[in-house]
């Protein structure tokens, strides 16, 4: 979109000022006695002050009014299905699949991004800062005279249908399907849509997302830091009566009123920023001599736990790619895992589930619940000639993978009425092939 500008890089120190106000960024001192243009200096911290330098996250904002100018918070009841109550339902170890989640119709009235948040599953506790939640958003209208922020953790937003215009304190991001954006803890933002919109959200209560280590892959695989974009400073100086500031705090929404727009940051610098990434820029590695590469080779971002190599959450994609196989089974193998795997589909048809797994839907394979290709996929792949093949053309599937054992909410299991009771049937056609006289 014309007029939207970005800075590039990941985890670096950024600096930006509205080009109409040169010198708005103080030089050499973060909080001078009198900042340029009569602005206020305000720091947004995403880590403990004493965190090691490589982990220390903070940005300085130079704004027209400090964000402390608001009236007291009160309970906000317009979002009915956002929850962190994992005890609503009895645990369910079955393989679960959801048909595409409904987007509100015109007759339902205007539903914006915040009111359209629905929690599907999750684990842990935002109070102790350990855990995750998986939400979907379904909306048909833009946020008006309101802004949202999350005190509990970071949002990784995956649009599936509809473009998002995300206005943040740092500037504006345009996020299309097949792109993602991350809004980190405490950052205020508003979402405008240009029609019916739907997508997925991975929320982490622990730490922040980072690029995975590359190990023997070397310097140039997977997602490149330079392809992550953060907005250039852009502000509005507006007095708006009863502007709503909505805060998600300990899993509950609260609202405070103020008489001005919070998007009044004229300049900023730091390494704690919102950012976006285009999934088509991911550099895929996938040549197989035998067996099958683990999905970790498709990791875009990770939020690590305190155990080395174990993630609170990984964001993994399965993009279009050349699949070059030699004497091995091409699709994902049958599998039981000590991780939880939530999958979604942005567009196209997922290669291991050609039928009932649809864009805008989802699946959850919980810890140690077996899963893998359906019957038709197995038969076709077993008998296919192993020649180089372009797979997942016109498709983008993704996975939220977690070391935590997730529980499904009442909305996810009952209220949404999208759970497919026949999902298990996709494996029932798998035949017995054992023959004691048959030897390769």
Short mmCIF file of N, CA and C in Angstrom, two decimals, residues 264-337:
data_model
loop_
_atom_site.label_atom_id
_atom_site.label_comp_id
_atom_site.label_asym_id
_atom_site.label_seq_id
_atom_site.Cartn_x
_atom_site.Cartn_y
_atom_site.Cartn_z
N UNK A 264 0.28 8.42 18.98
CA UNK A 264 0.84 9.77 18.89
C UNK A 264 2.35 9.76 19.09
N UNK A 265 3.01 8.67 18.70
CA UNK A 265 4.46 8.56 18.84
C UNK A 265 5.12 9.17 17.61
N UNK A 266 5.83 10.26 17.80
CA UNK A 266 6.45 10.99 16.69
C UNK A 266 7.79 10.35 16.30
N UNK A 267 8.47 9.74 17.26
CA UNK A 267 9.77 9.12 17.00
C UNK A 267 9.99 8.01 18.02
N UNK A 268 10.84 7.06 17.66
CA UNK A 268 11.14 5.97 18.59
C UNK A 268 12.47 5.33 18.21
N UNK A 269 13.08 4.64 19.18
CA UNK A 269 14.23 3.81 18.86
C UNK A 269 14.29 2.66 19.87
N UNK A 270 14.86 1.54 19.45
CA UNK A 270 14.99 0.39 20.33
C UNK A 270 14.96 -0.92 19.57
N UNK A 271 14.93 -2.02 20.32
CA UNK A 271 14.90 -3.35 19.71
C UNK A 271 13.66 -4.14 20.10
N UNK A 272 12.69 -3.44 20.69
CA UNK A 272 11.43 -4.07 21.09
C UNK A 272 10.34 -3.46 20.23
N UNK A 273 9.99 -4.15 19.12
CA UNK A 273 9.18 -3.56 18.07
C UNK A 273 8.16 -4.56 17.54
N UNK A 274 7.08 -4.08 16.93
CA UNK A 274 6.22 -4.98 16.16
C UNK A 274 6.88 -5.26 14.81
N UNK A 275 6.55 -6.40 14.20
CA UNK A 275 7.17 -6.70 12.91
C UNK A 275 6.30 -7.64 12.10
N UNK A 276 6.58 -7.69 10.79
CA UNK A 276 5.86 -8.57 9.88
C UNK A 276 6.85 -9.35 9.04
N UNK A 277 6.35 -10.43 8.41
CA UNK A 277 7.21 -11.30 7.58
C UNK A 277 6.34 -11.93 6.51
N UNK A 278 6.86 -11.96 5.29
CA UNK A 278 6.18 -12.58 4.15
C UNK A 278 6.67 -14.02 4.03
N UNK A 279 5.75 -14.98 4.16
CA UNK A 279 6.13 -16.39 4.20
C UNK A 279 6.75 -16.87 2.89
N UNK A 280 6.52 -16.17 1.80
CA UNK A 280 7.12 -16.60 0.53
C UNK A 280 8.64 -16.40 0.52
N UNK A 281 9.17 -15.65 1.47
CA UNK A 281 10.62 -15.43 1.54
C UNK A 281 11.36 -16.54 2.28
N UNK A 282 10.64 -17.52 2.79
CA UNK A 282 11.27 -18.60 3.56
C UNK A 282 12.09 -19.49 2.63
N UNK A 283 13.33 -19.77 3.02
CA UNK A 283 14.22 -20.60 2.21
C UNK A 283 14.12 -22.05 2.68
N UNK A 284 13.45 -22.87 1.84
CA UNK A 284 13.14 -24.25 2.20
C UNK A 284 14.35 -25.16 1.97
N UNK A 285 14.54 -26.11 2.88
CA UNK A 285 15.57 -27.14 2.74
C UNK A 285 14.86 -28.49 2.78
N UNK A 286 14.93 -29.27 1.69
CA UNK A 286 14.11 -30.48 1.69
C UNK A 286 14.55 -31.47 0.60
N UNK A 287 15.74 -31.95 0.65
CA UNK A 287 16.17 -33.04 -0.23
C UNK A 287 16.42 -34.27 0.63
N UNK A 288 15.76 -35.37 0.30
CA UNK A 288 15.76 -36.54 1.18
C UNK A 288 16.36 -37.75 0.48
N UNK A 289 17.38 -38.35 1.09
CA UNK A 289 17.93 -39.60 0.58
C UNK A 289 17.16 -40.79 1.14
N UNK A 290 16.86 -40.73 2.43
CA UNK A 290 15.98 -41.73 3.03
C UNK A 290 15.38 -41.15 4.30
N UNK A 291 14.38 -41.88 4.86
CA UNK A 291 13.61 -41.37 5.99
C UNK A 291 12.92 -40.05 5.61
N UNK A 292 12.77 -39.14 6.54
CA UNK A 292 12.00 -37.93 6.27
C UNK A 292 12.49 -36.85 7.21
N UNK A 293 12.76 -35.67 6.67
CA UNK A 293 13.26 -34.59 7.52
C UNK A 293 12.22 -34.19 8.57
N UNK A 294 12.67 -33.91 9.76
CA UNK A 294 11.77 -33.46 10.82
C UNK A 294 11.20 -32.09 10.48
N UNK A 295 10.00 -31.77 10.99
CA UNK A 295 9.40 -30.46 10.66
C UNK A 295 10.18 -29.27 11.19
N UNK A 296 11.16 -29.51 12.04
CA UNK A 296 11.99 -28.40 12.54
C UNK A 296 12.72 -27.68 11.42
N UNK A 297 12.91 -28.34 10.27
CA UNK A 297 13.56 -27.64 9.15
C UNK A 297 12.66 -26.58 8.52
N UNK A 298 11.40 -26.53 8.96
CA UNK A 298 10.46 -25.54 8.44
C UNK A 298 10.11 -24.47 9.48
N UNK A 299 10.92 -24.35 10.55
CA UNK A 299 10.62 -23.41 11.62
C UNK A 299 10.94 -21.98 11.21
N UNK A 300 9.94 -21.11 11.33
CA UNK A 300 10.13 -19.69 11.04
C UNK A 300 10.56 -18.95 12.31
N UNK A 301 9.80 -19.14 13.39
CA UNK A 301 10.08 -18.47 14.66
C UNK A 301 9.88 -19.46 15.80
N UNK A 302 10.59 -19.24 16.89
CA UNK A 302 10.47 -20.11 18.05
C UNK A 302 10.47 -19.28 19.33
N UNK A 303 9.77 -19.79 20.34
CA UNK A 303 9.83 -19.24 21.68
C UNK A 303 10.31 -20.37 22.58
N UNK A 304 11.53 -20.28 23.04
CA UNK A 304 12.16 -21.39 23.74
C UNK A 304 11.78 -21.44 25.22
N UNK A 305 11.74 -22.66 25.75
CA UNK A 305 11.56 -22.85 27.19
C UNK A 305 12.93 -22.78 27.86
N UNK A 306 12.96 -23.06 29.16
CA UNK A 306 14.23 -23.06 29.87
C UNK A 306 15.03 -24.33 29.61
N UNK A 307 14.42 -25.33 28.97
CA UNK A 307 15.14 -26.56 28.62
C UNK A 307 15.76 -26.39 27.24
N UNK A 308 17.05 -26.62 27.09
CA UNK A 308 17.70 -26.45 25.79
C UNK A 308 17.02 -27.27 24.69
N UNK A 309 16.70 -26.62 23.59
CA UNK A 309 16.13 -27.31 22.44
C UNK A 309 14.66 -27.64 22.56
N UNK A 310 14.00 -27.24 23.64
CA UNK A 310 12.58 -27.54 23.84
C UNK A 310 11.80 -26.23 23.80
N UNK A 311 10.82 -26.16 22.90
CA UNK A 311 10.12 -24.90 22.66
C UNK A 311 8.80 -24.84 23.41
N UNK A 312 8.53 -23.69 24.01
CA UNK A 312 7.17 -23.39 24.45
C UNK A 312 6.27 -23.37 23.21
N UNK A 313 6.77 -22.80 22.13
CA UNK A 313 6.02 -22.76 20.88
C UNK A 313 6.96 -22.55 19.70
N UNK A 314 6.72 -23.31 18.64
CA UNK A 314 7.37 -23.10 17.34
C UNK A 314 6.30 -22.73 16.32
N UNK A 315 6.64 -21.81 15.43
CA UNK A 315 5.78 -21.52 14.28
C UNK A 315 6.46 -22.12 13.06
N UNK A 316 5.79 -23.11 12.46
CA UNK A 316 6.36 -23.93 11.39
C UNK A 316 5.45 -23.83 10.17
N UNK A 317 6.03 -23.74 8.98
CA UNK A 317 5.22 -23.68 7.75
C UNK A 317 5.61 -24.81 6.81
N UNK A 318 4.68 -25.13 5.89
CA UNK A 318 4.91 -26.18 4.89
C UNK A 318 4.63 -25.57 3.51
N UNK A 319 5.60 -24.81 2.99
CA UNK A 319 5.37 -24.01 1.79
C UNK A 319 5.57 -24.81 0.51
N UNK A 320 5.23 -24.23 -0.64
CA UNK A 320 5.55 -24.87 -1.92
C UNK A 320 7.05 -25.10 -2.02
N UNK A 321 7.43 -26.30 -2.53
CA UNK A 321 8.85 -26.66 -2.57
C UNK A 321 9.05 -27.85 -3.48
N UNK A 322 10.28 -28.03 -3.92
CA UNK A 322 10.65 -29.24 -4.64
C UNK A 322 10.94 -30.34 -3.62
N UNK A 323 10.30 -31.48 -3.83
CA UNK A 323 10.52 -32.63 -2.96
C UNK A 323 11.29 -33.68 -3.77
N UNK A 324 12.54 -33.88 -3.40
CA UNK A 324 13.41 -34.81 -4.12
C UNK A 324 13.68 -35.99 -3.20
N UNK A 325 13.16 -37.16 -3.55
CA UNK A 325 13.22 -38.31 -2.66
C UNK A 325 14.02 -39.45 -3.31
N UNK A 326 14.60 -40.29 -2.48
CA UNK A 326 15.30 -41.46 -2.97
C UNK A 326 15.01 -42.64 -2.05
N UNK A 327 14.22 -43.60 -2.53
CA UNK A 327 13.94 -44.83 -1.80
C UNK A 327 13.38 -44.54 -0.41
N UNK A 328 12.40 -43.65 -0.33
CA UNK A 328 11.81 -43.35 0.97
C UNK A 328 10.37 -42.91 0.78
N UNK A 329 9.63 -42.90 1.86
CA UNK A 329 8.21 -42.52 1.85
C UNK A 329 8.11 -41.00 1.86
N UNK A 330 7.43 -40.44 0.85
CA UNK A 330 7.47 -38.99 0.65
C UNK A 330 6.69 -38.20 1.70
N UNK A 331 5.45 -38.53 2.04
CA UNK A 331 4.70 -37.69 3.01
C UNK A 331 5.25 -37.84 4.43
N UNK A 332 4.72 -37.06 5.37
CA UNK A 332 5.11 -37.23 6.77
C UNK A 332 4.82 -38.66 7.24
N UNK A 333 5.72 -39.20 8.04
CA UNK A 333 5.55 -40.56 8.54
C UNK A 333 4.49 -40.61 9.64
N UNK A 334 3.99 -41.82 9.91
CA UNK A 334 3.08 -41.97 11.05
C UNK A 334 3.86 -41.70 12.33
N UNK A 335 3.19 -41.07 13.27
CA UNK A 335 3.97 -40.41 14.31
C UNK A 335 3.18 -40.30 15.61
N UNK A 336 3.87 -40.49 16.72
CA UNK A 336 3.40 -40.12 18.06
C UNK A 336 4.46 -39.21 18.66
N UNK A 337 4.01 -38.14 19.29
CA UNK A 337 4.94 -37.06 19.62
C UNK A 337 4.72 -36.59 21.05
#
